[in-house]
Amino acid sequence: MDLDTNPVERMFKPSILLRKNALFIGSDEGAHAWGILSSNVETCKLDNINVESYLTRILDQIEAKLPRRDYAKLLLWNAPAKLSISR
Protein backbone atom coordinates (compact mmCIF):
# COMPACT_ATOMS: atom_id res chain seq x y z
CA MET A 1 0.00 0.00 0.00
CA ASP A 2 1.31 3.45 -0.91
CA LEU A 3 1.62 6.16 1.68
CA ASP A 4 -0.92 8.93 1.02
CA THR A 5 0.29 12.33 2.21
CA ASN A 6 -2.37 14.36 0.38
CA PRO A 7 -4.48 15.11 3.50
CA VAL A 8 -1.45 16.54 5.30
CA GLU A 9 -0.33 18.46 2.21
CA ARG A 10 -3.82 19.96 1.83
CA MET A 11 -3.75 20.99 5.49
CA PHE A 12 -0.64 23.11 4.86
CA LYS A 13 -1.93 24.63 1.62
CA PRO A 14 -3.16 27.89 3.25
CA SER A 15 0.29 28.41 4.79
CA ILE A 16 1.99 27.65 1.50
CA LEU A 17 -0.24 30.14 -0.31
CA LEU A 18 0.92 32.80 2.16
CA ARG A 19 4.59 31.92 1.65
CA LYS A 20 5.11 34.75 -0.85
CA ASN A 21 3.87 37.28 1.70
CA ALA A 22 5.96 35.70 4.45
CA LEU A 23 9.12 36.25 2.41
CA PHE A 24 8.68 39.97 2.87
CA ILE A 25 8.10 40.11 6.60
CA GLY A 26 11.20 42.18 7.12
CA SER A 27 13.88 40.17 8.89
CA ASP A 28 15.24 36.75 9.73
CA GLU A 29 13.73 37.06 13.20
CA GLY A 30 10.35 37.81 11.67
CA ALA A 31 10.63 34.77 9.42
CA HIS A 32 11.49 32.63 12.43
CA ALA A 33 8.47 33.98 14.34
CA TRP A 34 6.26 33.34 11.30
CA GLY A 35 7.44 29.73 11.17
CA ILE A 36 6.73 29.18 14.85
CA LEU A 37 3.27 30.74 14.61
CA SER A 38 2.21 28.81 11.51
CA SER A 39 3.53 25.57 12.98
CA ASN A 40 1.55 26.14 16.19
CA VAL A 41 -1.61 26.96 14.25
CA GLU A 42 -1.41 23.83 12.10
CA THR A 43 -0.60 21.66 15.13
CA CYS A 44 -3.65 23.07 16.94
CA LYS A 45 -5.77 22.11 13.96
CA LEU A 46 -4.36 18.57 13.95
CA ASP A 47 -4.99 18.18 17.69
CA ASN A 48 -8.50 19.73 17.61
CA ILE A 49 -7.47 22.68 19.77
CA ASN A 50 -9.25 26.02 19.32
CA VAL A 51 -6.47 28.11 17.75
CA GLU A 52 -7.76 31.50 18.83
CA SER A 53 -8.33 30.43 22.44
CA TYR A 54 -4.94 28.74 22.62
CA LEU A 55 -3.04 31.75 21.26
CA THR A 56 -5.04 34.11 23.49
CA ARG A 57 -4.13 31.98 26.52
CA ILE A 58 -0.43 32.00 25.63
CA LEU A 59 -0.26 35.74 24.97
CA ASP A 60 -2.23 36.55 28.12
CA GLN A 61 0.17 34.46 30.22
CA ILE A 62 3.22 36.12 28.66
CA GLU A 63 1.67 39.57 29.13
CA ALA A 64 1.01 38.70 32.79
CA LYS A 65 4.79 38.24 33.12
CA LEU A 66 4.83 34.46 33.45
CA PRO A 67 8.45 33.55 34.32
CA ARG A 68 10.34 32.00 31.41
CA ARG A 69 11.06 28.92 33.48
CA ASP A 70 7.28 28.24 33.39
CA TYR A 71 6.89 28.62 29.61
CA ALA A 72 6.83 24.82 29.22
CA LYS A 73 3.30 24.76 30.62
CA LEU A 74 2.21 26.92 27.66
CA LEU A 75 3.19 24.23 25.14
CA LEU A 76 0.39 22.78 23.07
CA TRP A 77 0.43 19.35 24.70
CA ASN A 78 -0.12 21.04 28.07
CA ALA A 79 -3.19 22.95 26.86
CA PRO A 80 -6.22 22.58 29.13
CA ALA A 81 -9.02 20.30 27.92
CA LYS A 82 -11.40 23.26 27.77
CA LEU A 83 -9.55 24.47 24.65
CA SER A 84 -10.40 21.30 22.73
CA ILE A 85 -12.88 21.45 19.89
CA SER A 86 -15.51 18.74 20.11
CA ARG A 87 -16.20 17.03 16.82
Tab-separated table of N, CA, C and O in Angstrom:
chain	number	residue	atom	x	y	z
A	1	MET	N	0.848	-1.171	0.000
A	1	MET	CA	0.000	0.000	0.000
A	1	MET	C	0.896	1.237	0.000
A	1	MET	O	1.863	1.324	0.748
A	2	ASP	N	0.551	2.217	-0.828
A	2	ASP	CA	1.313	3.455	-0.908
A	2	ASP	C	0.905	4.399	0.210
A	2	ASP	O	-0.261	4.442	0.614
A	3	LEU	N	1.867	5.155	0.659
A	3	LEU	CA	1.615	6.160	1.682
A	3	LEU	C	0.939	7.359	1.032
A	3	LEU	O	1.422	7.891	0.032
A	4	ASP	N	-0.188	7.791	1.569
A	4	ASP	CA	-0.923	8.934	1.023
A	4	ASP	C	-0.704	10.137	1.921
A	4	ASP	O	-1.169	10.170	3.058
A	5	THR	N	0.014	11.126	1.429
A	5	THR	CA	0.286	12.333	2.212
A	5	THR	C	-0.590	13.503	1.775
A	5	THR	O	-0.424	14.615	2.265
A	6	ASN	N	-1.530	13.272	0.868
A	6	ASN	CA	-2.371	14.360	0.380
A	6	ASN	C	-3.149	15.083	1.475
A	6	ASN	O	-3.227	16.313	1.457
A	7	PRO	N	-3.754	14.373	2.453
A	7	PRO	CA	-4.480	15.109	3.502
A	7	PRO	C	-3.585	16.089	4.263
A	7	PRO	O	-3.987	17.216	4.560
A	8	VAL	N	-2.377	15.664	4.568
A	8	VAL	CA	-1.446	16.538	5.296
A	8	VAL	C	-1.014	17.695	4.397
A	8	VAL	O	-0.948	18.841	4.832
A	9	GLU	N	-0.728	17.406	3.137
A	9	GLU	CA	-0.327	18.462	2.208
A	9	GLU	C	-1.446	19.482	2.026
A	9	GLU	O	-1.190	20.687	1.971
A	10	ARG	N	-2.684	19.030	1.969
A	10	ARG	CA	-3.818	19.965	1.833
A	10	ARG	C	-3.970	20.818	3.083
A	10	ARG	O	-4.357	21.975	3.012
A	11	MET	N	-3.652	20.238	4.243
A	11	MET	CA	-3.752	20.985	5.488
A	11	MET	C	-2.807	22.192	5.482
A	11	MET	O	-3.122	23.248	6.001
A	12	PHE	N	-1.616	22.026	4.882
A	12	PHE	CA	-0.636	23.106	4.862
A	12	PHE	C	-0.809	24.060	3.689
A	12	PHE	O	-0.094	25.049	3.585
A	13	LYS	N	-1.760	23.798	2.805
A	13	LYS	CA	-1.934	24.633	1.620
A	13	LYS	C	-2.152	26.114	1.956
A	13	LYS	O	-1.545	26.975	1.328
A	14	PRO	N	-3.006	26.456	2.938
A	14	PRO	CA	-3.159	27.889	3.248
A	14	PRO	C	-1.836	28.558	3.640
A	14	PRO	O	-1.565	29.689	3.245
A	15	SER	N	-1.007	27.842	4.391
A	15	SER	CA	0.289	28.407	4.788
A	15	SER	C	1.200	28.566	3.585
A	15	SER	O	1.941	29.543	3.469
A	16	ILE	N	1.150	27.593	2.683
A	16	ILE	CA	1.988	27.650	1.496
A	16	ILE	C	1.559	28.798	0.598
A	16	ILE	O	2.386	29.493	0.009
A	17	LEU	N	0.254	29.034	0.510
A	17	LEU	CA	-0.239	30.144	-0.305
A	17	LEU	C	0.227	31.496	0.238
A	17	LEU	O	0.384	32.454	-0.503
A	18	LEU	N	0.466	31.552	1.543
A	18	LEU	CA	0.925	32.798	2.164
A	18	LEU	C	2.442	32.937	2.138
A	18	LEU	O	2.993	33.945	2.568
A	19	ARG	N	3.124	31.922	1.629
A	19	ARG	CA	4.586	31.921	1.650
A	19	ARG	C	5.170	33.165	0.984
A	19	ARG	O	6.127	33.757	1.463
A	20	LYS	N	4.597	33.572	-0.143
A	20	LYS	CA	5.109	34.746	-0.848
A	20	LYS	C	5.064	35.973	0.054
A	20	LYS	O	6.007	36.743	0.114
A	21	ASN	N	3.978	36.144	0.778
A	21	ASN	CA	3.870	37.275	1.700
A	21	ASN	C	4.860	37.143	2.847
A	21	ASN	O	5.422	38.122	3.314
A	22	ALA	N	5.062	35.919	3.318
A	22	ALA	CA	5.961	35.696	4.447
A	22	ALA	C	7.409	36.015	4.087
A	22	ALA	O	8.204	36.347	4.962
A	23	LEU	N	7.750	35.939	2.819
A	23	LEU	CA	9.119	36.249	2.407
A	23	LEU	C	9.463	37.712	2.635
A	23	LEU	O	10.624	38.071	2.717
A	24	PHE	N	8.458	38.528	2.749
A	24	PHE	CA	8.683	39.965	2.868
A	24	PHE	C	8.306	40.493	4.251
A	24	PHE	O	7.896	41.631	4.388
A	25	ILE	N	8.477	39.690	5.261
A	25	ILE	CA	8.096	40.113	6.601
A	25	ILE	C	9.139	40.984	7.276
A	25	ILE	O	8.904	41.488	8.343
A	26	GLY	N	10.296	41.151	6.659
A	26	GLY	CA	11.204	42.176	7.121
A	26	GLY	C	12.529	41.745	7.706
A	26	GLY	O	13.468	42.515	7.687
A	27	SER	N	12.616	40.549	8.267
A	27	SER	CA	13.878	40.168	8.891
A	27	SER	C	13.927	38.654	9.099
A	27	SER	O	12.903	37.975	9.016
A	28	ASP	N	15.104	38.166	9.416
A	28	ASP	CA	15.241	36.749	9.734
A	28	ASP	C	14.467	36.389	10.996
A	28	ASP	O	13.860	35.328	11.085
A	29	GLU	N	14.468	37.300	11.960
A	29	GLU	CA	13.732	37.060	13.197
A	29	GLU	C	12.237	36.980	12.932
A	29	GLU	O	11.528	36.156	13.506
A	30	GLY	N	11.756	37.838	12.043
A	30	GLY	CA	10.345	37.809	11.672
A	30	GLY	C	9.978	36.509	10.970
A	30	GLY	O	8.913	35.944	11.201
A	31	ALA	N	10.864	36.036	10.107
A	31	ALA	CA	10.626	34.770	9.420
A	31	ALA	C	10.589	33.618	10.418
A	31	ALA	O	9.754	32.708	10.307
A	32	HIS	N	11.469	33.660	11.400
A	32	HIS	CA	11.495	32.628	12.434
A	32	HIS	C	10.180	32.654	13.226
A	32	HIS	O	9.573	31.595	13.475
A	33	ALA	N	9.732	33.841	13.605
A	33	ALA	CA	8.471	33.978	14.341
A	33	ALA	C	7.302	33.479	13.500
A	33	ALA	O	6.399	32.810	14.016
A	34	TRP	N	7.306	33.787	12.204
A	34	TRP	CA	6.256	33.335	11.303
A	34	TRP	C	6.217	31.804	11.275
A	34	TRP	O	5.150	31.197	11.332
A	35	GLY	N	7.370	31.181	11.191
A	35	GLY	CA	7.439	29.728	11.169
A	35	GLY	C	6.886	29.110	12.435
A	35	GLY	O	6.151	28.114	12.385
A	36	ILE	N	7.223	29.687	13.567
A	36	ILE	CA	6.726	29.182	14.851
A	36	ILE	C	5.214	29.324	14.927
A	36	ILE	O	4.497	28.392	15.306
A	37	LEU	N	4.712	30.493	14.543
A	37	LEU	CA	3.272	30.741	14.608
A	37	LEU	C	2.511	29.797	13.689
A	37	LEU	O	1.533	29.163	14.105
A	38	SER	N	2.939	29.669	12.440
A	38	SER	CA	2.212	28.814	11.510
A	38	SER	C	2.291	27.352	11.930
A	38	SER	O	1.322	26.601	11.780
A	39	SER	N	3.406	26.933	12.486
A	39	SER	CA	3.531	25.565	12.978
A	39	SER	C	2.573	25.317	14.141
A	39	SER	O	1.905	24.281	14.205
A	40	ASN	N	2.481	26.273	15.061
A	40	ASN	CA	1.552	26.138	16.188
A	40	ASN	C	0.105	26.088	15.717
A	40	ASN	O	-0.695	25.299	16.219
A	41	VAL	N	-0.242	26.928	14.768
A	41	VAL	CA	-1.612	26.965	14.252
A	41	VAL	C	-1.978	25.625	13.615
A	41	VAL	O	-3.043	25.057	13.894
A	42	GLU	N	-1.114	25.106	12.770
A	42	GLU	CA	-1.406	23.835	12.100
A	42	GLU	C	-1.427	22.671	13.087
A	42	GLU	O	-2.231	21.753	12.949
A	43	THR	N	-0.591	22.707	14.113
A	43	THR	CA	-0.598	21.657	15.127
A	43	THR	C	-1.884	21.717	15.943
A	43	THR	O	-2.467	20.679	16.270
A	44	CYS	N	-2.357	22.924	16.243
A	44	CYS	CA	-3.648	23.073	16.939
A	44	CYS	C	-4.758	22.433	16.117
A	44	CYS	O	-5.614	21.721	16.656
A	45	LYS	N	-4.738	22.687	14.821
A	45	LYS	CA	-5.769	22.113	13.956
A	45	LYS	C	-5.715	20.590	13.979
A	45	LYS	O	-6.755	19.933	14.044
A	46	LEU	N	-4.515	20.029	13.920
A	46	LEU	CA	-4.365	18.572	13.953
A	46	LEU	C	-4.861	17.976	15.266
A	46	LEU	O	-5.422	16.884	15.293
A	47	ASP	N	-4.638	18.684	16.364
A	47	ASP	CA	-4.989	18.179	17.691
A	47	ASP	C	-6.359	18.646	18.176
A	47	ASP	O	-6.687	18.478	19.354
A	48	ASN	N	-7.155	19.241	17.272
A	48	ASN	CA	-8.504	19.725	17.610
A	48	ASN	C	-8.506	20.699	18.783
A	48	ASN	O	-9.310	20.599	19.698
A	49	ILE	N	-7.559	21.630	18.759
A	49	ILE	CA	-7.475	22.682	19.766
A	49	ILE	C	-7.963	23.981	19.119
A	49	ILE	O	-7.591	24.291	17.993
A	50	ASN	N	-8.779	24.735	19.827
A	50	ASN	CA	-9.246	26.019	19.324
A	50	ASN	C	-8.051	26.955	19.227
A	50	ASN	O	-7.469	27.352	20.245
A	51	VAL	N	-7.683	27.311	18.003
A	51	VAL	CA	-6.468	28.107	17.753
A	51	VAL	C	-6.538	29.464	18.438
A	51	VAL	O	-5.601	29.869	19.135
A	52	GLU	N	-7.643	30.155	18.261
A	52	GLU	CA	-7.762	31.501	18.834
A	52	GLU	C	-7.680	31.470	20.361
A	52	GLU	O	-6.961	32.268	20.969
A	53	SER	N	-8.370	30.540	20.976
A	53	SER	CA	-8.334	30.433	22.440
A	53	SER	C	-6.943	30.064	22.940
A	53	SER	O	-6.477	30.589	23.949
A	54	TYR	N	-6.281	29.155	22.224
A	54	TYR	CA	-4.941	28.740	22.621
A	54	TYR	C	-3.955	29.901	22.540
A	54	TYR	O	-3.214	30.161	23.483
A	55	LEU	N	-3.971	30.621	21.413
A	55	LEU	CA	-3.044	31.749	21.258
A	55	LEU	C	-3.360	32.870	22.245
A	55	LEU	O	-2.449	33.506	22.785
A	56	THR	N	-4.647	33.097	22.502
A	56	THR	CA	-5.037	34.112	23.490
A	56	THR	C	-4.503	33.744	24.863
A	56	THR	O	-3.963	34.585	25.582
A	57	ARG	N	-4.623	32.455	25.219
A	57	ARG	CA	-4.127	31.984	26.516
A	57	ARG	C	-2.623	32.208	26.642
A	57	ARG	O	-2.135	32.718	27.655
A	58	ILE	N	-1.887	31.846	25.606
A	58	ILE	CA	-0.434	31.998	25.630
A	58	ILE	C	-0.043	33.467	25.773
A	58	ILE	O	0.770	33.837	26.622
A	59	LEU	N	-0.627	34.318	24.940
A	59	LEU	CA	-0.257	35.738	24.970
A	59	LEU	C	-0.667	36.396	26.280
A	59	LEU	O	0.058	37.251	26.796
A	60	ASP	N	-1.812	36.001	26.824
A	60	ASP	CA	-2.231	36.549	28.124
A	60	ASP	C	-1.251	36.162	29.227
A	60	ASP	O	-0.917	36.981	30.091
A	61	GLN	N	-0.783	34.913	29.202
A	61	GLN	CA	0.172	34.459	30.223
A	61	GLN	C	1.507	35.206	30.098
A	61	GLN	O	2.104	35.587	31.110
A	62	ILE	N	1.954	35.405	28.874
A	62	ILE	CA	3.216	36.121	28.661
A	62	ILE	C	3.067	37.575	29.089
A	62	ILE	O	3.946	38.139	29.746
A	63	GLU	N	1.924	38.177	28.743
A	63	GLU	CA	1.666	39.572	29.131
A	63	GLU	C	1.600	39.709	30.653
A	63	GLU	O	2.018	40.724	31.213
A	64	ALA	N	1.118	38.678	31.325
A	64	ALA	CA	1.015	38.700	32.791
A	64	ALA	C	2.368	38.421	33.450
A	64	ALA	O	2.440	38.221	34.651
A	65	LYS	N	3.418	38.397	32.639
A	65	LYS	CA	4.791	38.237	33.116
A	65	LYS	C	5.047	36.861	33.726
A	65	LYS	O	5.690	36.727	34.773
A	66	LEU	N	4.526	35.826	33.055
A	66	LEU	CA	4.834	34.459	33.449
A	66	LEU	C	6.338	34.268	33.344
A	66	LEU	O	6.940	34.611	32.333
A	67	PRO	N	6.990	33.752	34.383
A	67	PRO	CA	8.449	33.551	34.316
A	67	PRO	C	8.808	32.585	33.184
A	67	PRO	O	8.085	31.621	32.932
A	68	ARG	N	9.923	32.842	32.523
A	68	ARG	CA	10.344	31.995	31.407
A	68	ARG	C	10.512	30.540	31.811
A	68	ARG	O	10.299	29.656	31.012
A	69	ARG	N	10.879	30.308	33.030
A	69	ARG	CA	11.056	28.921	33.476
A	69	ARG	C	9.730	28.158	33.444
A	69	ARG	O	9.711	26.939	33.444
A	70	ASP	N	8.606	28.864	33.422
A	70	ASP	CA	7.283	28.237	33.394
A	70	ASP	C	6.673	28.197	31.988
A	70	ASP	O	5.524	27.787	31.830
A	71	TYR	N	7.415	28.607	30.981
A	71	TYR	CA	6.887	28.620	29.611
A	71	TYR	C	6.521	27.222	29.121
A	71	TYR	O	5.685	27.077	28.240
A	72	ALA	N	7.125	26.186	29.665
A	72	ALA	CA	6.826	24.821	29.222
A	72	ALA	C	5.348	24.482	29.404
A	72	ALA	O	4.781	23.724	28.626
A	73	LYS	N	4.716	25.067	30.414
A	73	LYS	CA	3.297	24.759	30.622
A	73	LYS	C	2.401	25.435	29.576
A	73	LYS	O	1.222	25.150	29.504
A	74	LEU	N	2.973	26.292	28.739
A	74	LEU	CA	2.214	26.919	27.659
A	74	LEU	C	2.255	26.102	26.368
A	74	LEU	O	1.561	26.422	25.414
A	75	LEU	N	3.072	25.043	26.343
A	75	LEU	CA	3.193	24.231	25.143
A	75	LEU	C	1.862	23.560	24.819
A	75	LEU	O	1.047	23.293	25.697
A	76	LEU	N	1.666	23.296	23.551
A	76	LEU	CA	0.390	22.784	23.070
A	76	LEU	C	-0.072	21.524	23.801
A	76	LEU	O	-1.232	21.384	24.140
A	77	TRP	N	0.843	20.597	24.059
A	77	TRP	CA	0.433	19.354	24.702
A	77	TRP	C	0.073	19.544	26.170
A	77	TRP	O	-0.426	18.634	26.800
A	78	ASN	N	0.307	20.735	26.708
A	78	ASN	CA	-0.115	21.045	28.072
A	78	ASN	C	-1.368	21.923	28.098
A	78	ASN	O	-1.750	22.417	29.150
A	79	ALA	N	-1.994	22.099	26.939
A	79	ALA	CA	-3.186	22.950	26.861
A	79	ALA	C	-4.330	22.315	27.656
A	79	ALA	O	-4.520	21.094	27.623
A	80	PRO	N	-5.098	23.128	28.366
A	80	PRO	CA	-6.223	22.582	29.131
A	80	PRO	C	-7.286	21.971	28.202
A	80	PRO	O	-7.463	22.412	27.066
A	81	ALA	N	-7.992	20.989	28.703
A	81	ALA	CA	-9.021	20.300	27.915
A	81	ALA	C	-10.117	21.256	27.432
A	81	ALA	O	-10.724	21.015	26.401
A	82	LYS	N	-10.334	22.337	28.160
A	82	LYS	CA	-11.404	23.264	27.770
A	82	LYS	C	-11.118	23.953	26.430
A	82	LYS	O	-12.017	24.535	25.834
A	83	LEU	N	-9.890	23.877	25.939
A	83	LEU	CA	-9.546	24.473	24.646
A	83	LEU	C	-9.795	23.529	23.479
A	83	LEU	O	-9.680	23.927	22.325
A	84	SER	N	-10.165	22.283	23.775
A	84	SER	CA	-10.403	21.300	22.725
A	84	SER	C	-11.706	21.609	21.992
A	84	SER	O	-12.665	22.094	22.578
A	85	ILE	N	-11.691	21.289	20.720
A	85	ILE	CA	-12.879	21.446	19.887
A	85	ILE	C	-13.536	20.082	19.817
A	85	ILE	O	-12.918	19.103	19.415
A	86	SER	N	-14.809	20.019	20.202
A	86	SER	CA	-15.506	18.736	20.108
A	86	SER	C	-15.974	18.539	18.669
A	86	SER	O	-16.440	19.461	18.025
A	87	ARG	N	-15.809	17.340	18.208
A	87	ARG	CA	-16.203	17.028	16.818
A	87	ARG	C	-17.396	16.137	16.780
A	87	ARG	O	-17.654	15.314	17.496
